[in-house]
XYZ file of C-alpha atoms in Angstrom:
403
model
C -1.991 -34.424 -18.921
C -0.797 -30.626 -18.828
C -2.810 -27.832 -20.083
C -6.454 -30.183 -20.675
C -8.246 -28.191 -17.701
C -6.852 -24.564 -19.178
C -10.254 -24.275 -20.883
C -12.202 -26.255 -18.098
C -13.899 -24.898 -14.618
C -12.323 -25.711 -11.574
C -13.309 -26.320 -8.302
C -11.525 -23.769 -5.829
C -11.036 -23.489 -2.317
C -10.617 -19.993 -0.961
C -9.290 -19.722 2.477
C -9.727 -16.642 4.326
C -8.548 -16.754 7.673
C -8.673 -13.112 8.138
C -11.571 -11.735 5.993
C -11.962 -8.206 5.940
C -11.287 -4.781 4.907
C -8.949 -5.409 1.123
C -8.415 -9.226 1.720
C -12.759 -9.316 1.765
C -12.856 -6.919 -1.154
C -10.437 -9.148 -2.742
C -11.919 -12.708 -1.848
C -15.234 -12.115 -3.021
C -14.450 -9.388 -5.860
C -12.313 -12.999 -7.477
C -15.472 -15.162 -6.884
C -17.953 -13.022 -8.469
C -15.557 -12.646 -11.439
C -14.064 -15.694 -11.934
C -15.523 -18.454 -14.175
C -14.284 -20.878 -11.893
C -16.382 -22.187 -8.745
C -15.076 -20.485 -6.098
C -16.093 -21.085 -2.248
C -15.063 -19.579 0.782
C -13.566 -21.274 3.615
C -13.299 -17.998 5.903
C -12.771 -16.458 9.222
C -14.202 -12.844 10.583
C -11.318 -10.296 10.626
C -10.238 -10.193 14.033
C -7.617 -11.270 16.541
C -4.866 -11.847 13.594
C -2.223 -13.636 15.896
C -4.859 -15.795 16.628
C -5.802 -16.651 13.209
C -2.526 -17.027 12.227
C -2.108 -19.724 15.422
C -5.624 -20.911 16.130
C -7.499 -20.811 12.371
C -6.291 -23.744 11.029
C -7.752 -26.095 13.445
C -11.152 -24.185 12.664
C -10.972 -24.040 9.702
C -10.216 -27.412 8.889
C -12.694 -28.547 11.378
C -15.306 -26.330 8.899
C -14.303 -28.361 5.623
C -14.385 -31.013 7.431
C -18.112 -30.554 8.069
C -18.418 -29.419 4.587
C -17.369 -32.341 3.262
C -19.555 -34.804 5.210
C -22.260 -32.495 3.852
C -21.827 -33.303 0.399
C -19.075 -30.549 -0.801
C -17.260 -32.001 -3.260
C -13.026 -32.053 -2.756
C -11.533 -28.906 -4.508
C -9.310 -28.941 -7.558
C -6.929 -26.165 -6.464
C -6.572 -24.438 -2.966
C -5.918 -20.637 -2.901
C -5.209 -18.870 0.645
C -4.028 -16.359 1.920
C -0.809 -14.770 3.448
C -3.094 -15.024 7.210
C -3.122 -18.704 6.425
C -1.393 -21.078 8.581
C -0.886 -23.592 5.502
C 1.559 -26.759 7.143
C -1.011 -26.861 9.869
C -3.980 -26.670 8.311
C -3.030 -29.015 5.187
C -1.639 -31.460 7.931
C -4.913 -31.043 9.569
C -6.809 -31.563 6.446
C -4.935 -34.137 4.616
C -7.295 -36.787 4.534
C -9.842 -34.302 3.060
C -6.929 -32.829 0.565
C -4.798 -35.367 -0.202
C -2.674 -33.637 -2.637
C -4.721 -31.420 -3.886
C -2.795 -28.118 -4.937
C -2.250 -25.418 -3.384
C -1.532 -21.639 -4.035
C -0.635 -18.840 -1.556
C -1.484 -15.643 -2.118
C 0.655 -12.509 -0.419
C -1.466 -9.535 0.226
C 1.351 -8.245 3.212
C 3.770 -10.489 4.922
C 5.034 -10.276 8.631
C 8.656 -9.830 8.071
C 8.877 -6.426 6.400
C 5.258 -4.792 7.429
C 6.331 -1.939 9.483
C 5.802 -2.081 12.780
C 4.314 0.818 15.265
C 7.478 2.710 17.362
C 8.894 0.990 20.398
C 7.227 -2.670 19.014
C 9.199 -5.412 18.335
C 9.020 -8.015 15.715
C 7.418 -11.348 16.525
C 9.613 -13.710 14.644
C 6.760 -16.440 14.504
C 4.749 -14.553 12.768
C 7.237 -13.636 9.629
C 7.802 -17.776 9.943
C 4.815 -19.186 9.536
C 5.064 -16.971 5.847
C 7.843 -18.750 4.733
C 6.760 -22.123 6.156
C 3.941 -21.474 3.775
C 5.658 -20.270 0.794
C 7.083 -23.770 1.438
C 4.373 -26.115 1.435
C 2.962 -24.181 -1.398
C 3.037 -24.961 -4.460
C 3.218 -21.279 -6.123
C 3.474 -18.333 -4.628
C 1.854 -15.118 -5.563
C 2.197 -11.637 -4.842
C 0.278 -8.469 -5.666
C 3.061 -6.322 -7.021
C 6.501 -7.433 -7.833
C 7.716 -4.532 -5.406
C 6.424 -6.767 -2.528
C 8.199 -9.700 -4.225
C 11.771 -8.375 -3.609
C 10.814 -6.238 -0.559
C 10.053 -10.139 0.844
C 13.237 -12.077 -1.044
C 16.032 -9.716 -0.338
C 14.752 -9.486 3.637
C 13.884 -13.499 3.842
C 17.980 -14.524 4.076
C 18.419 -12.060 7.164
C 15.565 -13.627 8.774
C 16.788 -17.316 8.234
C 20.206 -15.846 9.251
C 19.118 -15.424 13.038
C 18.900 -18.903 13.375
C 21.629 -20.773 15.287
C 22.129 -23.766 12.418
C 19.949 -25.461 9.813
C 18.787 -22.232 8.197
C 17.631 -23.377 4.725
C 18.856 -20.999 2.959
C 19.315 -22.845 -0.424
C 15.885 -23.321 -0.546
C 14.971 -19.592 -1.138
C 16.277 -19.618 -4.566
C 13.126 -22.489 -4.895
C 10.883 -20.802 -3.455
C 11.665 -17.913 -5.311
C 11.292 -19.931 -8.471
C 8.001 -20.546 -7.720
C 7.031 -17.249 -7.133
C 5.382 -14.530 -9.274
C 3.427 -11.624 -9.387
C -0.961 -11.320 -9.771
C -2.096 -8.080 -9.066
C -4.972 -7.436 -6.863
C -8.149 -7.050 -8.399
C -10.317 -3.819 -7.909
C -14.088 -3.384 -8.687
C -13.446 -0.001 -11.070
C -15.888 -0.444 -13.688
C -18.619 -0.119 -10.887
C -17.316 2.979 -9.870
C -18.244 5.097 -13.256
C -21.930 5.036 -12.056
C -21.181 7.679 -9.888
C -19.752 9.158 -12.366
C -23.135 11.458 -13.283
C -23.607 12.958 -10.152
C -20.333 14.443 -9.849
C -20.182 16.121 -13.678
C -18.015 13.478 -15.095
C -19.391 11.834 -18.161
C -20.178 7.724 -17.571
C -18.448 6.202 -20.614
C -15.052 4.868 -19.894
C -12.062 6.674 -20.269
C -14.172 9.733 -21.314
C -12.618 13.052 -20.214
C -13.236 17.224 -19.667
C -13.902 16.487 -16.485
C -15.321 19.867 -14.358
C -13.697 21.183 -11.616
C -15.209 21.095 -8.306
C -17.231 23.991 -7.110
C -14.243 26.080 -5.340
C -11.484 25.374 -4.174
C -9.734 21.730 -5.323
C -10.451 19.060 -3.022
C -7.582 16.198 -1.604
C -8.668 13.605 -1.133
C -7.269 11.258 2.354
C -8.743 7.816 1.262
C -6.332 5.281 3.316
C -6.950 3.899 6.707
C -6.384 6.066 9.600
C -3.170 4.016 11.123
C 0.493 4.573 11.243
C 1.980 2.872 8.599
C 0.126 5.440 6.067
C 1.672 8.364 8.402
C -1.759 10.490 8.527
C 0.423 13.052 10.584
C 2.933 13.929 7.437
C -0.183 14.444 5.433
C -1.233 16.744 8.212
C 1.621 18.465 8.114
C 1.607 18.758 4.446
C -1.881 20.428 4.249
C -0.301 23.006 7.227
C 2.323 24.292 4.639
C -0.386 24.742 2.082
C -1.937 26.885 4.104
C 0.804 28.724 5.476
C 1.731 29.111 1.446
C -1.694 30.386 1.160
C -3.228 27.706 -1.371
C -6.232 27.356 -1.588
C -7.888 23.558 -1.280
C -10.460 21.965 0.481
C -9.851 18.263 2.399
C -11.774 15.127 2.577
C -10.873 13.338 5.306
C -12.067 9.594 4.309
C -10.951 5.904 4.858
C -11.411 3.274 7.111
C -10.128 1.717 10.824
C -10.465 5.715 12.047
C -10.340 4.995 16.011
C -6.504 4.071 15.493
C -5.970 8.144 14.665
C -8.207 9.869 15.224
C -6.236 12.729 17.608
C -4.086 13.464 14.005
C -6.977 14.578 12.052
C -9.508 15.394 14.953
C -6.478 18.313 15.393
C -6.168 19.256 11.852
C -10.088 19.415 11.361
C -10.097 21.911 14.342
C -7.051 24.176 12.910
C -8.394 23.615 9.050
C -12.430 24.570 9.511
C -14.336 24.965 7.021
C -11.833 23.623 4.778
C -12.627 20.335 5.855
C -15.713 19.190 3.824
C -15.757 15.706 4.884
C -14.703 13.489 8.064
C -14.577 9.913 9.200
C -15.764 6.405 7.640
C -17.842 7.531 4.265
C -20.600 5.203 2.824
C -20.056 3.502 -0.968
C -22.258 6.209 -2.252
C -20.356 9.563 -0.595
C -16.836 7.351 -1.168
C -17.669 7.105 -4.695
C -18.839 10.785 -5.208
C -15.800 11.707 -3.097
C -13.475 10.052 -5.187
C -15.246 12.617 -8.636
C -14.899 15.179 -7.106
C -11.537 15.069 -5.265
C -9.208 17.113 -7.647
C -5.781 15.312 -5.821
C -5.164 12.079 -3.903
C -2.371 12.086 -1.704
C -0.510 9.225 0.152
C 2.222 9.758 2.851
C 2.320 6.028 3.363
C 5.676 4.529 5.419
C 4.167 1.554 3.902
C 1.817 -0.236 0.673
C 2.593 -3.391 -0.843
C 0.005 -2.180 -3.891
C -2.617 0.580 -3.055
C -6.541 -0.192 -4.187
C -7.400 3.178 -2.785
C -4.812 5.191 -4.854
C -6.014 2.865 -7.692
C -9.438 3.810 -7.416
C -9.056 7.344 -6.943
C -6.749 7.448 -10.130
C -9.300 5.416 -12.121
C -11.677 8.417 -11.760
C -9.554 10.906 -12.656
C -7.774 12.210 -9.539
C -4.440 13.143 -9.747
C -2.069 11.350 -7.831
C 0.757 13.058 -5.317
C 2.730 9.643 -3.794
C 5.935 8.746 -2.874
C 8.518 7.779 -5.369
C 8.708 4.200 -3.251
C 7.312 1.419 -2.008
C 4.482 -0.368 -4.837
C 3.561 3.589 -6.181
C 6.064 4.000 -9.051
C 4.930 -0.069 -9.999
C 1.539 1.363 -10.194
C 2.116 4.616 -12.408
C 3.111 4.478 -16.329
C 7.046 5.873 -16.030
C 5.863 9.154 -18.057
C 4.144 10.508 -15.060
C 6.692 9.680 -12.171
C 8.144 12.967 -12.436
C 4.863 14.708 -12.026
C 2.875 12.912 -9.328
C 6.053 11.146 -7.211
C 7.654 12.895 -4.801
C 11.033 12.519 -3.590
C 10.606 14.264 -0.171
C 8.608 16.310 2.309
C 9.277 19.867 0.452
C 8.428 17.968 -2.600
C 5.400 16.786 -1.617
C 3.894 19.621 -0.511
C 5.047 21.620 -3.386
C 3.759 18.679 -6.302
C 0.340 19.075 -3.833
C 0.781 23.169 -4.462
C 1.309 22.482 -8.440
C -1.855 20.314 -8.602
C -3.938 22.675 -6.735
C -2.817 25.714 -8.460
C -2.871 24.317 -12.107
C -6.237 22.352 -12.052
C -6.315 22.413 -15.723
C -3.339 20.926 -16.614
C -3.400 18.230 -13.520
C -6.489 17.277 -14.520
C -5.867 16.646 -18.331
C -2.973 14.171 -16.366
C -5.449 12.729 -14.724
C -7.310 11.914 -17.774
C -4.431 10.649 -19.431
C -3.516 8.083 -16.124
C -7.025 6.789 -16.198
C -6.781 4.116 -18.549
C -3.651 2.787 -16.974
C -5.674 1.515 -13.983
C -8.059 -0.240 -15.984
C -5.297 -2.991 -15.850
C -6.149 -3.645 -12.330
C -10.425 -3.927 -12.738
C -11.729 -7.823 -12.192
C -12.776 -7.615 -15.842
C -8.644 -8.010 -16.748
C -7.736 -9.625 -13.752
C -10.022 -12.634 -13.086
C -8.973 -14.164 -16.165
C -4.993 -14.220 -15.128
C -6.195 -15.444 -12.011
C -8.357 -18.202 -13.635
C -5.940 -19.557 -16.160
C -3.029 -19.472 -13.083
C -5.501 -21.862 -11.021
C -6.451 -23.892 -13.781
C -2.387 -24.599 -15.079
C -2.227 -25.039 -11.160
C -5.013 -27.730 -10.531
C -3.063 -29.619 -13.903
C -0.637 -30.267 -11.118
C -2.568 -32.740 -9.401
C -3.727 -34.454 -12.971
C -0.197 -34.911 -13.422
C 0.292 -36.169 -10.097
C -2.525 -39.043 -10.460
C -1.165 -40.021 -13.758
C 2.472 -40.806 -13.119
C 1.046 -42.552 -9.768
C -1.088 -44.631 -11.786
C 2.162 -45.464 -14.667
C 3.887 -46.201 -11.680
C 1.598 -48.633 -9.769
C 0.023 -49.880 -12.609
């Protein structure tokens, strides 16, 4: 029975209690590119703590209504890390039976950094842990994320007075693997011609933007991306007399507006974009920028950086978190910085050596295509088809015992 579905289409129920931002892009992207039948069972991206606590009740009710209306039972469930899987599966037991379940971890609530002065509520990392225990497979978006979780997990379990279940850590590790985040990279080619870049995949020889080089910030304006350090680096470039322009794009701008507002006032005409960018503007910025920089305190993957590199933008990134995993090792020395002084030095080099930086950026572009959905959707499909075989094997074994 094993492997018989590998070439077949399976019915995937994608459970996303917090459908917004990168979670939404991932879910909708996989649904579009999968050869399987993927249906979303989702809730809006707000009140994340309530989604992890009360979401299972609402999602189980929604599933019950769908099945009552004639929707077929899924062959496999794929849930995000915001799901409280034990609660959801318990509430939907009569609907799902022993349908196999995969948990996809975009992030986790144990090693995600907290704002200064905020204490971690252990309720939510325990939800992550219990969800991993009941899942048949656990997928992380990077090897860095996988190792970060399992290195911290024993410390969490040792906080409790008894029955700490430490032997179970190895069992969950054994059923864990890496599936990178799929990105819509081929679609970014459509904006290439407006920025002077040939639209053909892998084309090089990009003309530099008019005037001084553009540094792009295309991440969230939140504490975990450390915009204050990025602004300090811009100020240091000004003090060194390095010419540049800067595009301050990204999402969730209301949380760290003051940092960038003050920088906008100081930098004046150097700021060519400020705030949210619509899709067309964002694509143009990706192609126009000379450098994309990150000062993140936290990154489990890095979709925004992958998008920028795929458009031929030279990356200046921390030599930690997920970034060393994203870039081919031969480029680490030039692209990954060790400390603040190294950050400023690498930014200055890229801006003052435009032709060399563009050549390196063009060499990096093909490596990013491994994260395009065209490459990753078949990997997801194969993993979920293999998981669906578990249900066939379980059914066969029950029949063998009772027949």
